[in-house]
GROMACS .gro file of C-alpha atoms in nm:
model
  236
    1UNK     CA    1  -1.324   1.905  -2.006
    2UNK     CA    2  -1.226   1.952  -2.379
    3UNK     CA    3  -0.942   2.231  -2.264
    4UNK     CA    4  -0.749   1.987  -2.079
    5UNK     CA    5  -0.853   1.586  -2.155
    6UNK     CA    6  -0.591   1.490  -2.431
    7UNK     CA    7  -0.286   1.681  -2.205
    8UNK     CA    8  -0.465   1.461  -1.859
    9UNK     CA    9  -0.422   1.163  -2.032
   10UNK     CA   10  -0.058   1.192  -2.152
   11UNK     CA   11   0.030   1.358  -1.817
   12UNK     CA   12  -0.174   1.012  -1.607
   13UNK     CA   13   0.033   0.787  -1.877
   14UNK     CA   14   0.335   0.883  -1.843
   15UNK     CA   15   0.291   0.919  -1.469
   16UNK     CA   16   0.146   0.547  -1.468
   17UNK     CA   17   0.513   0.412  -1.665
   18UNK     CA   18   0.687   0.636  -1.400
   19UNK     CA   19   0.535   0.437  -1.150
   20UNK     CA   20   0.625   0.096  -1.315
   21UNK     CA   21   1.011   0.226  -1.390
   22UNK     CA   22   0.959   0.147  -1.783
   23UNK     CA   23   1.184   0.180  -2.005
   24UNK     CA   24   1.245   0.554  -2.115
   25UNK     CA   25   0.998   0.656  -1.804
   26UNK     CA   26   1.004   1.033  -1.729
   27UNK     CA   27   1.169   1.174  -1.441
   28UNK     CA   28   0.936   1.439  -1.141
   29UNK     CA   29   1.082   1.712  -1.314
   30UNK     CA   30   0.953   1.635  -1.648
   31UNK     CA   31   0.604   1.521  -1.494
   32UNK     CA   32   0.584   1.820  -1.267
   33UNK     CA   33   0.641   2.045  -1.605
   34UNK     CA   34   0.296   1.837  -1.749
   35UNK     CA   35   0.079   1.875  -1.415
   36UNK     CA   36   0.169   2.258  -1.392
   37UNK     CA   37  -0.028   2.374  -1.727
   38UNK     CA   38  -0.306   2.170  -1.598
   39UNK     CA   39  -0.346   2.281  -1.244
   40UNK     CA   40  -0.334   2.637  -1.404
   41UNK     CA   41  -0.625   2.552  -1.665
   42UNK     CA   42  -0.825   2.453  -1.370
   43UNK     CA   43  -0.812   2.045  -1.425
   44UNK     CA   44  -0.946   1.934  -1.120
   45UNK     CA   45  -0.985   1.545  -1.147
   46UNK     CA   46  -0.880   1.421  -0.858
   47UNK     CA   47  -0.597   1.139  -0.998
   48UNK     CA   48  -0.416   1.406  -1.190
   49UNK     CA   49  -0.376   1.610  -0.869
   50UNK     CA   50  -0.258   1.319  -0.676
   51UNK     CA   51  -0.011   1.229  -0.938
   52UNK     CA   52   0.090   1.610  -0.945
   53UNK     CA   53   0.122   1.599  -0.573
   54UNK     CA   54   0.316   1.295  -0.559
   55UNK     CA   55   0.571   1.400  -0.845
   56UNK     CA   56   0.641   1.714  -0.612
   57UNK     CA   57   0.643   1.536  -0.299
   58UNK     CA   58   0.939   1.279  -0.437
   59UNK     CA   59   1.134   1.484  -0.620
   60UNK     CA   60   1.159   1.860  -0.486
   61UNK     CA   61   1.246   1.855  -0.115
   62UNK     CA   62   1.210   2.242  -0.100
   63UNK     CA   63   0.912   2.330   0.189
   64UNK     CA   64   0.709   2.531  -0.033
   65UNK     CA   65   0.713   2.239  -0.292
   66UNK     CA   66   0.656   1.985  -0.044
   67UNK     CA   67   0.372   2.189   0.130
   68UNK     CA   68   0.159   2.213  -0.212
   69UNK     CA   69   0.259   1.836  -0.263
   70UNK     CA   70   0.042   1.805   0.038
   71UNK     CA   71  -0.220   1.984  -0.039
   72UNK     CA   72  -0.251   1.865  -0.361
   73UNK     CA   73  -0.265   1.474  -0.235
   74UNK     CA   74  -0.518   1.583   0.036
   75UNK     CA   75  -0.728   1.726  -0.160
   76UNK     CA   76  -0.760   1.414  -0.404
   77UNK     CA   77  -0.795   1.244  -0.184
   78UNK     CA   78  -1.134   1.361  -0.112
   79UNK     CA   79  -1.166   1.360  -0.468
   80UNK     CA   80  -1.093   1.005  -0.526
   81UNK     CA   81  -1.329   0.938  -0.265
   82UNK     CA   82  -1.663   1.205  -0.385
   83UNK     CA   83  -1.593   1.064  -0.742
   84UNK     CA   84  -1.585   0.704  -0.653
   85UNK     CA   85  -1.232   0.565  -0.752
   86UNK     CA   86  -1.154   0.249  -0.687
   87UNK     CA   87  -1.059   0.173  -0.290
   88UNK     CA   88  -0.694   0.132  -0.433
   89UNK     CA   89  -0.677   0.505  -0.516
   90UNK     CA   90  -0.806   0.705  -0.203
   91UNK     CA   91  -0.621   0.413  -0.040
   92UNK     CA   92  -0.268   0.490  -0.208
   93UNK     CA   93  -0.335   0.879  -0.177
   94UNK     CA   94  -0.437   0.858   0.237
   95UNK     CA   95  -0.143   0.616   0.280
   96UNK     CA   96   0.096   0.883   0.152
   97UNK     CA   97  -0.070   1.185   0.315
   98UNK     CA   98  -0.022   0.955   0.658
   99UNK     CA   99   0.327   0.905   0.598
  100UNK     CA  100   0.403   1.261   0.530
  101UNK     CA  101   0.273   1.398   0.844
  102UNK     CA  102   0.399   1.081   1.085
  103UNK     CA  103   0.717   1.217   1.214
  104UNK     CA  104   0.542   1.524   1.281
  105UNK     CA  105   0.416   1.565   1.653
  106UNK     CA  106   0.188   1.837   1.607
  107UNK     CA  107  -0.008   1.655   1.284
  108UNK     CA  108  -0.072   1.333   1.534
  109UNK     CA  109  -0.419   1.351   1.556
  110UNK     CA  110  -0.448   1.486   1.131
  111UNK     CA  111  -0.178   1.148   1.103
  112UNK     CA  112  -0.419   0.883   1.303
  113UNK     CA  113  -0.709   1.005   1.120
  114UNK     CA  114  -0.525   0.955   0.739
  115UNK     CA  115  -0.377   0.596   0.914
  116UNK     CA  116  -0.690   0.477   1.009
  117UNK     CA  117  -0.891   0.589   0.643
  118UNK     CA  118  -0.607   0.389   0.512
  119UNK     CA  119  -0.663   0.121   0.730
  120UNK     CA  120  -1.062   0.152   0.576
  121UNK     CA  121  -0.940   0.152   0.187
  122UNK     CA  122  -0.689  -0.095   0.223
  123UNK     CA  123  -0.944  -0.371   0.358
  124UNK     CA  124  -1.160  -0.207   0.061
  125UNK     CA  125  -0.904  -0.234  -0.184
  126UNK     CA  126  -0.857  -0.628  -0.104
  127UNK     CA  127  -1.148  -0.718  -0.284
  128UNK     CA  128  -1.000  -0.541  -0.619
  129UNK     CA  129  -0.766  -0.842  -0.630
  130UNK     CA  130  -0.845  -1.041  -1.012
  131UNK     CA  131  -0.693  -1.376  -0.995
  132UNK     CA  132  -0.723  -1.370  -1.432
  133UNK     CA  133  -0.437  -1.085  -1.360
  134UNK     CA  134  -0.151  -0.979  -1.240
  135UNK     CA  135  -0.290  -0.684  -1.071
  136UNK     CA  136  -0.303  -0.847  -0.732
  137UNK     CA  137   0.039  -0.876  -0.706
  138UNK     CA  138   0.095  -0.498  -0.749
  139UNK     CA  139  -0.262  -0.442  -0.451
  140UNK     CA  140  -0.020  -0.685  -0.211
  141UNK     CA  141   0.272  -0.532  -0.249
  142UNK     CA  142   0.115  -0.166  -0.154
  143UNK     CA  143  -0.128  -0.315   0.108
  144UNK     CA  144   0.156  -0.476   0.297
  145UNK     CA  145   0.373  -0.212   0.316
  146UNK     CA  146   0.079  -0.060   0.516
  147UNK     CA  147   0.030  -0.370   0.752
  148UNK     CA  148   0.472  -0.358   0.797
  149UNK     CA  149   0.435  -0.044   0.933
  150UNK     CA  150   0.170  -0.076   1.224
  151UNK     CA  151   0.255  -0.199   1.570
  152UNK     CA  152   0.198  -0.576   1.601
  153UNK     CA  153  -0.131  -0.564   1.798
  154UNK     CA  154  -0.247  -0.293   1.514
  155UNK     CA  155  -0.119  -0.528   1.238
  156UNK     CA  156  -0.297  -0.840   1.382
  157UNK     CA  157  -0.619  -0.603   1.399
  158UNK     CA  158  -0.604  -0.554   1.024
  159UNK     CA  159  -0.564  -0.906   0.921
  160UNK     CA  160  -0.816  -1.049   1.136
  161UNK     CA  161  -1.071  -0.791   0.974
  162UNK     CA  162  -0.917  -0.873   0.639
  163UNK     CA  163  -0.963  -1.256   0.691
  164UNK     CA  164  -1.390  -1.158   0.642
  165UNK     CA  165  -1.283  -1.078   0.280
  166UNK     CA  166  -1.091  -1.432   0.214
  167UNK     CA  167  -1.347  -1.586  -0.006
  168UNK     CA  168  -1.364  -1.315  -0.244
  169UNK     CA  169  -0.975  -1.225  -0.244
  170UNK     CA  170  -0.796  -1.543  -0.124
  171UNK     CA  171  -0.478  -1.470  -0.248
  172UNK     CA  172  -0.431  -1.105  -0.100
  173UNK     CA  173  -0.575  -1.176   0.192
  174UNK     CA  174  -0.349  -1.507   0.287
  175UNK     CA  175  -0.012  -1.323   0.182
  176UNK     CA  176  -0.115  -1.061   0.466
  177UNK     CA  177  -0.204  -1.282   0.728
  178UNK     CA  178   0.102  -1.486   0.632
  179UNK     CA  179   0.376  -1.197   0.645
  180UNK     CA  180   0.199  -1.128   0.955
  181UNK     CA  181   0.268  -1.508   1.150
  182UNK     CA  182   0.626  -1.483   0.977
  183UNK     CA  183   0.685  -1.145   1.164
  184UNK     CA  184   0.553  -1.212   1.494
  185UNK     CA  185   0.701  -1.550   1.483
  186UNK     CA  186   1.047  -1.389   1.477
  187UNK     CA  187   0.903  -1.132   1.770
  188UNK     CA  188   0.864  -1.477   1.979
  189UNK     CA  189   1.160  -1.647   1.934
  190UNK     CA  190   1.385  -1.297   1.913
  191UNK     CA  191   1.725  -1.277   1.757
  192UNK     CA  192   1.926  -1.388   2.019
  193UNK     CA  193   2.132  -1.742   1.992
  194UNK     CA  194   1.937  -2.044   1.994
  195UNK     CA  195   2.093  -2.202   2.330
  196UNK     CA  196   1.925  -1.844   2.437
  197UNK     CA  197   1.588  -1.863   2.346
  198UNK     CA  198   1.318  -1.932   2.607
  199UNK     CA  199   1.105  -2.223   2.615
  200UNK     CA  200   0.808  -1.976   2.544
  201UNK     CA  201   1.010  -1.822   2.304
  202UNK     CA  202   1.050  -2.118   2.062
  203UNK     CA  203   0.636  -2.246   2.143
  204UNK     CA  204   0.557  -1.926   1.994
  205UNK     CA  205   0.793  -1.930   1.676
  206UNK     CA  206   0.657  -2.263   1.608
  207UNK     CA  207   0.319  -2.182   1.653
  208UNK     CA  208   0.331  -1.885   1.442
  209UNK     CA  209   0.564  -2.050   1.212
  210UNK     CA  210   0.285  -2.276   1.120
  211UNK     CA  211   0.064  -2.012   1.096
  212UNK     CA  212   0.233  -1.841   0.830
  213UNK     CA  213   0.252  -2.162   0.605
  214UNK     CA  214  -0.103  -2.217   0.656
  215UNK     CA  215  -0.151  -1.911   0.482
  216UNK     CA  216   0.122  -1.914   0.224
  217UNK     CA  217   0.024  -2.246   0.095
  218UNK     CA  218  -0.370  -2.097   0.108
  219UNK     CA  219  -0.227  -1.817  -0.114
  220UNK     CA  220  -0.024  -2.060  -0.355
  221UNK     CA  221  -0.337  -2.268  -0.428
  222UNK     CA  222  -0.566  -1.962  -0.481
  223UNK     CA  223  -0.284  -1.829  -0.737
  224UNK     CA  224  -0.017  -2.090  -0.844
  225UNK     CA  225   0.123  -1.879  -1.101
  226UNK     CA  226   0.226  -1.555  -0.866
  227UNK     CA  227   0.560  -1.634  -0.708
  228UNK     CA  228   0.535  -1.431  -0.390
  229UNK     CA  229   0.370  -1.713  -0.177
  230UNK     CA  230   0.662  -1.965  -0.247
  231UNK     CA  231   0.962  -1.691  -0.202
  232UNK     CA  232   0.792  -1.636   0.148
  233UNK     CA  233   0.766  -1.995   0.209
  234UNK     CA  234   1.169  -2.037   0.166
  235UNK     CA  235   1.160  -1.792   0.459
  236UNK     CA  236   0.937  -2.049   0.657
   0.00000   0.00000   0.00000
């Protein structure tokens, strides 16, 4: 809409260099004071309320503010979705309605429904990956944080269903699956001593340990120049 393009697209830029922490980057406050003139206007696109949303939800803990900051990123995200974003952007806005209502034992059921759509968009969102770029590197970074925070057997889940997307996004794909053998090889062996470890204990962290260098080195040949595959194969 002509009332409220030009003011959308400084508000999204300056949100997008608040995101990256560039140089001279506006603070919440200063974003939240662009988003408000818009949501009064009636600007409805569905990125400028999630950015709106997210501005309020991480940086005014007050419960009204944080209330609309849900509302706002719930509603986008059905935006994002009916207007046919990229996966990466319902993704990023489901992932932070599910984290907002986690701790809370009477959203469970709203919190496994967000977790599992961003479960959906995240496997979605692999196949955004560009090898030409440096955008994958950014799309790995978000999409494991996801896989970190599931339970192990949940975790596995995702990467075996991400592993049917390996052709198309090798490089994404492999750095998931390999944070994922590095993790549960440190689950088998535990922390304890070595003289303590158990027999099964060490079978596993070798066998996973394996795993996870399979993967890494998969991921280093798909993209040579992105550095996170050999910084997780010092950890191997």
């Amino acid at each position: 809409d002509d009332a409220w393009d030009d003011a959308s697209i400084e508000f999204l830029t300056e949100a997008s260099r608040h995101f990256a922490s560039a140089k001279g980057y506006k603070s919440q406050v200063e974003l939240i004071a662009m988003a408000e003139p818009l949501a009064e206007q009636g600007c409805d696109d569905p990125l400028v309320m999630y950015c709106h949303g997210a501005m309020l939800q991480d940086g005014m803990p007050d419960a009204a503010s944080q209330a609309r900051a849900l509302e706002l990123v719930e509603q986008a995200y059905h935006g994002l979705v009916e207007r046919g974003y990229p996966a990466n952007r319902p993704f990023a806005a489901a992932h932070r309605v599910y984290r907002t209502l986690k701790d809370d034992a009477s959203q469970a059921e709203k919190a496994e429904e967000f977790l599992a759509l961003s479960e959906k968009h995240a496997l979605e969102a692999i196949l955004l990956d560009d090898l030409e770029t440096n955008d994958g590197r950014t799309l790995y970074n978000h999409l494991n944080a996801l896989a970190e925070s599931l339970p192990q057997e949940r975790r596995e889940k995702l990467c075996e269903a991400a592993k049917a997307h390996e052709e198309k996004s090798p490089y994404v794909v492999n750095m998931l699956v390999g944070e994922y053998h590095l993790d549960a090889a440190w689950k088998s062996r535990g922390t304890n001593f070595a003289s303590d470890v158990t027999e099964e204990g060490w079978k596993g962290f070798v066998e996973q340990m394996d795993l996870a260098r399979y993967a890494f080195e998969k991921a280093w040949k798909a993209a040579p120049n992105r550095p996170e595959a050999p910084t997780a194969m010092m950890s191997v």
